[in-house]
Coordinates of C-alpha atoms in Angstrom, one line a residue:
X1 CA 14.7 -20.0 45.6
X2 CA 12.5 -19.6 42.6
X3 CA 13.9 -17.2 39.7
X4 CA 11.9 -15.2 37.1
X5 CA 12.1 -16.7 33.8
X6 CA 12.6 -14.5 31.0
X7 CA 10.6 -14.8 27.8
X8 CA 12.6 -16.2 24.9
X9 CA 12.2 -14.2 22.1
X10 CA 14.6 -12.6 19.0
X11 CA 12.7 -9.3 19.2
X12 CA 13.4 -8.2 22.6
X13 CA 15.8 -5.6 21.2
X14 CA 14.4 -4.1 18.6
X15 CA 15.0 -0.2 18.2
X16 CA 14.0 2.3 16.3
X17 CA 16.3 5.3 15.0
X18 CA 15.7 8.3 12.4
X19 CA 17.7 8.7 9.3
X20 CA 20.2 11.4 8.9
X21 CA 18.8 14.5 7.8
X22 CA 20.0 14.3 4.7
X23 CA 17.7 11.1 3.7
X24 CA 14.7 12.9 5.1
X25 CA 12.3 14.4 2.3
X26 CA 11.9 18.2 3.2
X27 CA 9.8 21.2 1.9
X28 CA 6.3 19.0 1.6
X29 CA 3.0 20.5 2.5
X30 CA 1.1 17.8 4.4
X31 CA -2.6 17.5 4.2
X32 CA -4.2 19.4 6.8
X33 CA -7.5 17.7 6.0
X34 CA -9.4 16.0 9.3
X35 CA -9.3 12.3 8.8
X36 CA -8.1 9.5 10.2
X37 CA -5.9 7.3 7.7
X38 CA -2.0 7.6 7.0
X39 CA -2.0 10.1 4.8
X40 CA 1.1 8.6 3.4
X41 CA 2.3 5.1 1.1
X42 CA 5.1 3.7 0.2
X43 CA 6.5 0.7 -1.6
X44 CA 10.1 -0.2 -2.8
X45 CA 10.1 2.4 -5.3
X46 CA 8.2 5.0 -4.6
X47 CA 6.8 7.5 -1.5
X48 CA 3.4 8.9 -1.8
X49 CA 2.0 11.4 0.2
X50 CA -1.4 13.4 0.4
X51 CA -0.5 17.4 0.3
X52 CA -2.5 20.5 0.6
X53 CA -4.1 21.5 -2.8
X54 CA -5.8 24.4 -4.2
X55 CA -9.6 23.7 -5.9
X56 CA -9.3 20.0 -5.4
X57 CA -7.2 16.7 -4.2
X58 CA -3.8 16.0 -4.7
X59 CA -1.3 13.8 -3.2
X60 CA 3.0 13.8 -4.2
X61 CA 5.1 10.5 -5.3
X62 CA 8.6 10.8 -5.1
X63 CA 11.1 8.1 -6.0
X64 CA 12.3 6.9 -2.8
X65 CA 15.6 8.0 -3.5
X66 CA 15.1 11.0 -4.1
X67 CA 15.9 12.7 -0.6
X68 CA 16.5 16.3 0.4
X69 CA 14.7 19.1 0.2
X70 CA 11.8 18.7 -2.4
X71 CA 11.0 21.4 -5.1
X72 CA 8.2 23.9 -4.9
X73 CA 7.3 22.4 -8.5
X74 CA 7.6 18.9 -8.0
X75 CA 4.5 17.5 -10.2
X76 CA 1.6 16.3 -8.1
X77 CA -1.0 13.9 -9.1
X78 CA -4.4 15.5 -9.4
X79 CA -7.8 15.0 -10.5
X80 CA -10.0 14.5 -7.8
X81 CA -12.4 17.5 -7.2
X82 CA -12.3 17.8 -3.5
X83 CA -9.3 16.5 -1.0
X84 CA -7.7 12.9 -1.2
X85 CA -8.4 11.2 2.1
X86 CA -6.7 8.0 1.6
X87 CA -4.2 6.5 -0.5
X88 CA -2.5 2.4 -1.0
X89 CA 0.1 1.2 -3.8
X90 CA -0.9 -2.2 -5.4
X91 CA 1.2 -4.8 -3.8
X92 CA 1.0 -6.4 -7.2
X93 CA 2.6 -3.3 -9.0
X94 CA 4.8 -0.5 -7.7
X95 CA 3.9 1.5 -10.6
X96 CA 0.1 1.3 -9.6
X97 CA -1.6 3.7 -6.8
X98 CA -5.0 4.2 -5.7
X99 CA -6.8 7.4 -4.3
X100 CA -9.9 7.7 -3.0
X101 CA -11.4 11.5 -2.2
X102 CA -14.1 13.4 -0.6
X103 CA -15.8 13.9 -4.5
X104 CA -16.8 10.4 -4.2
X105 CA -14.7 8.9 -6.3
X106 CA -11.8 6.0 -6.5
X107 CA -9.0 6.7 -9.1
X108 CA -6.4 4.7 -10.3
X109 CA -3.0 6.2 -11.3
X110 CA 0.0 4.6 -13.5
X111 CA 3.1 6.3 -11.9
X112 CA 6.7 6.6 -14.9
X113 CA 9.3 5.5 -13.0
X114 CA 11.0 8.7 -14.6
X115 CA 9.9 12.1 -12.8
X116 CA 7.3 13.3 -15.0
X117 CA 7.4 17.3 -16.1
X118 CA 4.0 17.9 -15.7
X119 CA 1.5 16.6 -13.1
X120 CA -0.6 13.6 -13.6
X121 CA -4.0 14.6 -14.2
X122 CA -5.2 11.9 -16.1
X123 CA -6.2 8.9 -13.8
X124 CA -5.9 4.9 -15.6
X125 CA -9.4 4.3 -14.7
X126 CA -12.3 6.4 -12.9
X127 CA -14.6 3.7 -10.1
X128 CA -17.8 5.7 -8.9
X129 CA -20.4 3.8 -6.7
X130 CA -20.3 5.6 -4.0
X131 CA -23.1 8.4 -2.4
X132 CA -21.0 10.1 0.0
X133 CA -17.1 10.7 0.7
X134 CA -14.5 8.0 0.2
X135 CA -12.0 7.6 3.2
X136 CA -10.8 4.1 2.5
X137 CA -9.2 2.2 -0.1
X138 CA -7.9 -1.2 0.5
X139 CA -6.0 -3.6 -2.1
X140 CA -6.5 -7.6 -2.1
X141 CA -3.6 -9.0 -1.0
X142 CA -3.6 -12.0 -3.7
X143 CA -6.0 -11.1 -6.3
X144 CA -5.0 -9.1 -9.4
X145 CA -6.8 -5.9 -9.3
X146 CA -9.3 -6.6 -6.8
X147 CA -10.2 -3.1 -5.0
X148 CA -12.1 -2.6 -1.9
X149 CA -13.3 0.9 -1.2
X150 CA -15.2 2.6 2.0
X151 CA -17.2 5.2 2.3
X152 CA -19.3 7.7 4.5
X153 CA -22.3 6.1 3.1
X154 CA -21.5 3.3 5.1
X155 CA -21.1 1.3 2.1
X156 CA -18.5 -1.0 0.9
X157 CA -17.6 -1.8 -2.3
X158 CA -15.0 -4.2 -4.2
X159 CA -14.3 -3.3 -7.4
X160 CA -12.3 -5.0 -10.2
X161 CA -9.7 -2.1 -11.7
X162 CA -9.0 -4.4 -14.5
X163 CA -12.8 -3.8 -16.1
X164 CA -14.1 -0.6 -14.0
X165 CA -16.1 -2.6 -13.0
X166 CA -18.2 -3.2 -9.2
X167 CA -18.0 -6.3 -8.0
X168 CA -19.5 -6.3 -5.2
X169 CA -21.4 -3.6 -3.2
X170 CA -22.1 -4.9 0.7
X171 CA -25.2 -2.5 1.4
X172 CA -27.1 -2.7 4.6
X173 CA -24.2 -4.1 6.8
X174 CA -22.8 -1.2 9.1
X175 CA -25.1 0.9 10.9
X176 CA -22.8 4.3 11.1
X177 CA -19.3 4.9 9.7
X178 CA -16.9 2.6 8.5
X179 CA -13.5 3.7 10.7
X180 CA -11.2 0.9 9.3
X181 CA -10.9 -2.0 6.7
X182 CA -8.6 -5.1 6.9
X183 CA -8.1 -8.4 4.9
X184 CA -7.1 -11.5 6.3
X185 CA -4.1 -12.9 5.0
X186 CA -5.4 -14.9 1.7
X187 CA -8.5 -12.5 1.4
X188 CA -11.0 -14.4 2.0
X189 CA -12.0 -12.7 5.0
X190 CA -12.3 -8.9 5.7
X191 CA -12.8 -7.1 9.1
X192 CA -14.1 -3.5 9.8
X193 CA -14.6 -1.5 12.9
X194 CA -17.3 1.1 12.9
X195 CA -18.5 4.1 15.2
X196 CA -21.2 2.1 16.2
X197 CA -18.5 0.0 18.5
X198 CA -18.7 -3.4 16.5
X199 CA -15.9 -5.0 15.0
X200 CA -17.7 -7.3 12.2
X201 CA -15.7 -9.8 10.4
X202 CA -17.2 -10.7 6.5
X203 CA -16.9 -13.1 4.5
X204 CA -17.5 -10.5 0.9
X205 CA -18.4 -13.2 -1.3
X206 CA -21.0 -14.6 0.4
X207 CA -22.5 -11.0 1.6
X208 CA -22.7 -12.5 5.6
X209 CA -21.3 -11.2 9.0
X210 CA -19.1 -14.2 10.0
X211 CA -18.3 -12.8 13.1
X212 CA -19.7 -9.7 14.8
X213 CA -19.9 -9.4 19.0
X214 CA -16.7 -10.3 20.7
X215 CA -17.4 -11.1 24.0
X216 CA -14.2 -12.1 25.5
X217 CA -11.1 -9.8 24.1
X218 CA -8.1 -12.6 24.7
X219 CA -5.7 -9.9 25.8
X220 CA -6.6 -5.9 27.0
X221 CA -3.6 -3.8 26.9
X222 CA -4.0 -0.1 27.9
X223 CA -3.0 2.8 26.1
X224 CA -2.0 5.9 27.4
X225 CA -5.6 8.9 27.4
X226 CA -4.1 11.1 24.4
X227 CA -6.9 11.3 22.0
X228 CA -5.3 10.6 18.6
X229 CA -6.2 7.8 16.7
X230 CA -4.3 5.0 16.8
X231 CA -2.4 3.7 13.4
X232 CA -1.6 -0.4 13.7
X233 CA 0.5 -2.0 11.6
X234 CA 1.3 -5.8 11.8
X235 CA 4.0 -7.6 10.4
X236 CA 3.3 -11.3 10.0
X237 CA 6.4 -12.3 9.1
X238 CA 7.8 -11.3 12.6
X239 CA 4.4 -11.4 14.3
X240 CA 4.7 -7.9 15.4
X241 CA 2.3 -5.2 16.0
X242 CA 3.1 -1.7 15.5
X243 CA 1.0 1.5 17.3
X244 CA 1.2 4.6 16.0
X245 CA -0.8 7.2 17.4
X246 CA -2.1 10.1 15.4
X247 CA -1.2 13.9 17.0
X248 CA 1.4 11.1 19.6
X249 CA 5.0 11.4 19.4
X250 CA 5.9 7.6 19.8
X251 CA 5.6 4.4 17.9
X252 CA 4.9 1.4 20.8
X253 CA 5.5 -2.5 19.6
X254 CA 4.3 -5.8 20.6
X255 CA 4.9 -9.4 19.7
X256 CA 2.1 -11.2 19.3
X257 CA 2.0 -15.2 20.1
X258 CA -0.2 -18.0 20.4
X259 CA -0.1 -19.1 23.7
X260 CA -1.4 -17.0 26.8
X261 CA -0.9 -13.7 27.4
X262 CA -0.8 -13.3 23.3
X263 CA 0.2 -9.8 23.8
X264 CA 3.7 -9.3 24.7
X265 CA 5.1 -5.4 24.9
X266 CA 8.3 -5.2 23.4
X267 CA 9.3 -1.4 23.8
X268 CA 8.5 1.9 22.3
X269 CA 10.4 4.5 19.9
X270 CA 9.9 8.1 21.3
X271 CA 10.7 11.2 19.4
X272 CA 10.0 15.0 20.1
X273 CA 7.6 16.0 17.4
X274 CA 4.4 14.2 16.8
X275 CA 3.5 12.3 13.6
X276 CA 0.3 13.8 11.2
X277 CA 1.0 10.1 9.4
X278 CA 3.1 7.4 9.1
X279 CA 3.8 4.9 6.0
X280 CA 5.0 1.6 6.4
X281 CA 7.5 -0.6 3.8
X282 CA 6.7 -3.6 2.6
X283 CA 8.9 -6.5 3.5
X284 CA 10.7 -6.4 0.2
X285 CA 11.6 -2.9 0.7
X286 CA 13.5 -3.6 3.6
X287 CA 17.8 -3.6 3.8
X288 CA 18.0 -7.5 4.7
X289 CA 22.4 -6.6 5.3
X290 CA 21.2 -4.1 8.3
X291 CA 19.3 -6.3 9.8
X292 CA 16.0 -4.0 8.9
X293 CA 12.4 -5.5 10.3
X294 CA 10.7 -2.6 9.8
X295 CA 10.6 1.0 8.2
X296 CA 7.8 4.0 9.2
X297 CA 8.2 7.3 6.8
X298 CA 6.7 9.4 9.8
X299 CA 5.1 12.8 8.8
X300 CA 5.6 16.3 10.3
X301 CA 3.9 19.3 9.1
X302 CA 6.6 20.1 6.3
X303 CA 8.7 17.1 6.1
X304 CA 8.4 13.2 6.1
X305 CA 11.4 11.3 8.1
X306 CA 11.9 7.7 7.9
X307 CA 12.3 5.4 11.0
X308 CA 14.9 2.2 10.7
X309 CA 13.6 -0.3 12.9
X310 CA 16.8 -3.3 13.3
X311 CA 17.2 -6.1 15.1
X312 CA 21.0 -5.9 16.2
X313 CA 23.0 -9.2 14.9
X314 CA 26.9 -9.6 15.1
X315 CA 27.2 -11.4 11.8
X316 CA 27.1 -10.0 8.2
X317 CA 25.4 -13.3 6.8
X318 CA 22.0 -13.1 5.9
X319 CA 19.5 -14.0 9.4
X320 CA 17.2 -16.7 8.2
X321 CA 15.3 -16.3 10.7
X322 CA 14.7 -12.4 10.6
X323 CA 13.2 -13.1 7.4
X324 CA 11.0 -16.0 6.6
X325 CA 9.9 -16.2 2.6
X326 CA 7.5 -13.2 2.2
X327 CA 4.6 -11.9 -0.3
X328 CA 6.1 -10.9 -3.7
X329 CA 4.5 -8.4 -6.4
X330 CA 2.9 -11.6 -8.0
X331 CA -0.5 -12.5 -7.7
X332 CA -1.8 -15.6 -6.9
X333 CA -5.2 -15.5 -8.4
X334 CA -7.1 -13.4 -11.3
X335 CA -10.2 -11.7 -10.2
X336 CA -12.6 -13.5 -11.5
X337 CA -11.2 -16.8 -9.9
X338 CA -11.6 -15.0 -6.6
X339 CA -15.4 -13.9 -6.9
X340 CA -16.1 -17.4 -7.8
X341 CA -15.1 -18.6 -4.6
X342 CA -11.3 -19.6 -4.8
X343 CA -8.6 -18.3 -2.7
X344 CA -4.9 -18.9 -2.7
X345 CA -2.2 -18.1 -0.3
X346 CA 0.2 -15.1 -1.4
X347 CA 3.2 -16.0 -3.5
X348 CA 6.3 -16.0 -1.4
X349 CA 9.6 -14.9 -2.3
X350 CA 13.2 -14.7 -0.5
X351 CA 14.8 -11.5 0.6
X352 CA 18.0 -13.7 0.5
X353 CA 19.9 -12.0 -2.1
X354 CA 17.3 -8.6 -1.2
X355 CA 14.8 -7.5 -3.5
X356 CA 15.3 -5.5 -7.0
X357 CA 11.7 -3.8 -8.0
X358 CA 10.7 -4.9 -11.6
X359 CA 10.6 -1.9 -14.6
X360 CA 7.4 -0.3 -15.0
X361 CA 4.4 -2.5 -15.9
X362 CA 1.2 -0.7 -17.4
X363 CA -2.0 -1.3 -15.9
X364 CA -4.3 -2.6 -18.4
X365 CA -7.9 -1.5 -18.3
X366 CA -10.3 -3.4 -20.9
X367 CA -14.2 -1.9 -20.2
X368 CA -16.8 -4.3 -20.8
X369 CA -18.6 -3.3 -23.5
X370 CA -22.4 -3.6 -22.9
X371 CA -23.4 -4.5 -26.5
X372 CA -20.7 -7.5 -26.4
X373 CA -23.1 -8.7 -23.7
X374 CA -25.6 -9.7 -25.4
X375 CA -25.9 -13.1 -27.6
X376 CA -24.4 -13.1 -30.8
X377 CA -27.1 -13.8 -34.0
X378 CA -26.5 -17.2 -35.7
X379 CA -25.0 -20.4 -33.6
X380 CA -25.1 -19.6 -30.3
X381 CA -21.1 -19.7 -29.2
X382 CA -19.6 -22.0 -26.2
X383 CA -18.3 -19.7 -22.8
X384 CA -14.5 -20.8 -23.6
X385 CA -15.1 -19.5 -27.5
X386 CA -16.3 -16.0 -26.1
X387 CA -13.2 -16.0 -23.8
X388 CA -10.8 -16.6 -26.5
X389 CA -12.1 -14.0 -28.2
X390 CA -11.1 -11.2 -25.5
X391 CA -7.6 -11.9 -25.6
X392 CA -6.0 -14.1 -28.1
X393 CA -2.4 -14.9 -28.3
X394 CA -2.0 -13.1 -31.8
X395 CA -3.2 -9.9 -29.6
X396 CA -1.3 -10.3 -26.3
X397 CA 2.4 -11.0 -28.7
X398 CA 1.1 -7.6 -30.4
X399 CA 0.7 -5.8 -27.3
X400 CA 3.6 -7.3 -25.8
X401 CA 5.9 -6.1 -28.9
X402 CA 4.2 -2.3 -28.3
X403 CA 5.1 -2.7 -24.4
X404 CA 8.7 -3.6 -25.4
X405 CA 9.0 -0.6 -28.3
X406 CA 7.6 1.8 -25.9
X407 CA 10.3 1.2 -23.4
X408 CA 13.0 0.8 -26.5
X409 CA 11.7 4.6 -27.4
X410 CA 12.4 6.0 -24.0
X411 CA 15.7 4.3 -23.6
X412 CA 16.7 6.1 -26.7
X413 CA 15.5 9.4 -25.6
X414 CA 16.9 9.2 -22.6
X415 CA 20.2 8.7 -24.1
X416 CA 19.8 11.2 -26.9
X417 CA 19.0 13.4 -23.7
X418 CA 22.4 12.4 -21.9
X419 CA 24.2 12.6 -25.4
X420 CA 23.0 16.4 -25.7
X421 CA 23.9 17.2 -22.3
X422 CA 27.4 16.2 -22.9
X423 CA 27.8 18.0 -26.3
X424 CA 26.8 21.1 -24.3
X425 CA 29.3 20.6 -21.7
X426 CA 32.3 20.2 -24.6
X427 CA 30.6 23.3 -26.5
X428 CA 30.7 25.7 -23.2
X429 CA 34.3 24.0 -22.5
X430 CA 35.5 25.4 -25.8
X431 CA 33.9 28.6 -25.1

C-alpha cells in the first residue's frame, strides 16, 4: 500500500483573524481616487493612510495606538496639489514618509511622534523630475535615503533625499506604464511589470535590462476571474507570499520553496467586506509572544481593521524558528557608496527580546550648492579636503548638542503641560 506523504512544513496552520473592534481605527475617509497601490503604510509606530481631500492630496498618520474612532479634525499632511497616489515609510526611519501625487511631484515628510495641532503642510524636501503623474514610490532597502520613484511618463527615477538630488533617471526603458516596482533584497537589483506585458529586471546602476522575456514561468497558479488587482506581499523571513486582491474580500497565502513545485498554497483568510487597500508591518512591528508572522491593516470605505496572522505554538518561549534575525532601521550603506557600485546586505536584528522603535530622528537635508561646485581659486584642494569640509566633527557635536536641546525643550513642555493640567484639576476640586 503506498500512502500520501504530507509536506513538512511549520506554516501549514497559519490563520488569519481581525482585531476587536475596539483596536480598529474608525471615522477615516478613504481615497476614492482610481489607482492601483495600497493606499495605506505602516511601520512600528505609525499608520498612514491616503484620504479624500478638498483642492489637493492628503493622506492621515495616526500613532498606531491610537485606536477607535478617529476625529473629524485629526491633522492631515498636505501639500501636494492634486491627489496622493502612493505612499511608503523609510525602513531606515519611522519618523520619515514619502508621497508621491498626481501634481508630479515626490515629497518627503518628518512625522512628531507627538500629535501635531495643525496639519503638516510643510514637506522636508520637494523631488520634481517627473513629466506626468507619480504612482509609485519605492524606498532602498539598505541605502540611506536612496528613493526610487515611477511615473506615468514611463520614467523611473532614483533620487537621493539627503541632497534633493536625482540620481539617476532610467529613460527610454518601458514602452507604456510602469504597474509596479520591486528591489531585490540588497538593492542591487530592481524588477517592474508594465502594461505592455513584460516583466524587466534592471540592474539601475548600470542603466541595462538584465532580464526581460521569461519564457518558462517555474510555477502557474490560478486565481480566481474577479478583476481587482492583485496586492503581493512577501515575507522572506518565512518565505511566504501574501495575495491581496483589490475590490476581493480574501487574503490567499503560499509558501514558497526551492525545490519543485516552488509554489505551495497554504490557505486563505476570508472576510465579508472587500478591502480598498491593505498595509503590511514590518517584521519588527510584529508581537514575537503571540506568535505574530504577519499583520495586514485592511481598508474599508470608512475604517481601516487590522488582521493578526499567528502561527499557533503551545509554549510561551520565544520560537526561534518563527523568527530568523531580520532587517533593522539601520542602514548598511550611504548613498553615495551605493551609486558607486557597492552593495551590502541589510543589517539584521533579533526580535528576541521584541523590538522598541527609536525617538524621533530628523531627516537631514543639505542641498548642493551649485557655486560650491566649482574649483576654488588658489591651490587646487585634494577630494578628501573638500569632504571634510561638508561636515566636520566641530559641526556634527554642534548639531548633535541642538538635536539633544530640542528634545530637552519638548520634554519640559510636555511636563509643564501635565503640571498645568493637574493644577486645574486641584483648582476645580476646590471649587
Amino acid at each position: 500500500m503506498s500512502r500520501r506523504v504530507v509536506r513538512q512544513s511549520k506554516f501549514r496552520h497559519v490563520f488569519g483573524q481581525p482585531v476587536k473592534a475596539d483596536q480598529m481605527y474608525e471615522d477615516i475617509r478613504v481615497s476614492k481616487v482610481t489607482w492601483d497601490s495600497s493606499f495605506c503604510a505602516v511601520n512600528p509606530k505609525f499608520l498612514a493612510i491616503i484620504v479624500e481631500s478638498g483642492g489637493g492630496g492628503a493622506f492621515m498618520v495616526l500613532p498606531l495606538a491610537k485606536t477607535g474612532r478617529v476625529d473629524k479634525n485629526h491633522p492631515l499632511v498636505t501639500g501636494h496639489t492634486a491627489p496622493v497616489l502612493d505612499i511608503d515609510w523609510c525602513p531606515h526611519n519611522d519618523n520619515v514618509i514619502a508621497s508621491a501625487s498626481e501634481d508630479t511631484t515626490v515629497m518627503v515628510w518628518q512625522i512628531p511622534d507627538y500629535v501635531p495641532v495643525r496639519s503638516i503642510t510643510e514637506p522636508v524636501v520637494t523631488l520634481e523630475g517627473h513629466s506626468k503623474r507619480v504612482g509609485i514610490i519605492c524606498w532602498h532597502p539598505t541605502a540611506r535615503n536612496v528613493l526610487l520613484s515611477a511615473g506615468c511618463d514611463n520614467l523611473v527615477i532614483l533620487w537621493n533625499v539627503g541632497t534633493g538630488e536625482m540620481l539617476l533617471a532610467l529613460e527610454d526603458m518601458h514602452t507604456d506604464l510602469i504597474y509596479n516596482v520591486g528591489w531585490n533584497r540588497n538593492g542591487s537589483l530592481l524588477v517592474t511589470t508594465c502594461k505592455d506585458k513584460k516583466v524587466r529586471v534592471i540592474d539601475p546602476r548600470k542603466q541595462t535590462v538584465v532580464a526581460k522575456n521569461f519564457e518558462e514561468p517555474i510555477a502557474l497558479q490560478e486565481m480566481d476571474t474577479s478583476n481587482g488587482v492583485l496586492l503581493p506581499f512577501y515575507d522572506a523571513d518565512s518565505s511566504i507570499v501574501y495575495l491581496c486582491g483589490k475590490g476581493d474580500s480574501s487574503i490567499r497565502y503560499f509558501e514558497i520553496t526551492d525545490e519543485a513545485p516552488y509554489v505551495h498554497y497554504l490557505n486563505t483568510y476570508s472576510s465579508k467586506e472587500p478591502q480598498r487597500g491593505m498595509g503590511f508591518m514590518p517584521k519588527r512591528g510584529l508581537d514575537v509572544s503571540k506568535c505574530e508572522i504577519a499583520r495586514f491593516f485592511k481598508l474599508h470605505e470608512r475604517k481601516c481593521e487590522p488582521i493578526v496572522m499567528t502561527v499557533p505554538r503551545k509554549s510561551d518561549l520565544f520560537q526561534d524558528d518563527l523568527y530568523p534575525d531580520t532587517p533593522g532601521p539601520e542602514p548598511a550603506l550611504e548613498a553615495d557608496e551605493w551609486l558607486s557600485g557597492k552593495d551590502a546586505e541589510p543589517i539584521l536584528i533579533s526580535l528576541r527580546d521584541g523590538y522598541v522603535p527609536v525617538k524621533n530622528r530628523e531627516l537631514k537635508v543639505v542641498k548642493k550648492n551649485i557655486l560650491d561646485s566649482k574649483p576654488p581659486p588658489g591651490p587646487r584642494r585634494s577630494h578628501s579636503t573638500s569632504n571634510t569640509d561638508i561636515s566636520t566633527p566641530a559641526l556634527d557635536e554642534v548639531l548633535e548638542e541642538i538635536r539633544v536641546l530640542k528634545e530637552t525643550v519638548q520634554a519640559q513642555e510636555k511636563r509643564i503641560s501635565a503640571l498645568e493640567h493637574k493644577l486645574c484639576q486641584f483648582t476645580n476640586g476646590t471649587d
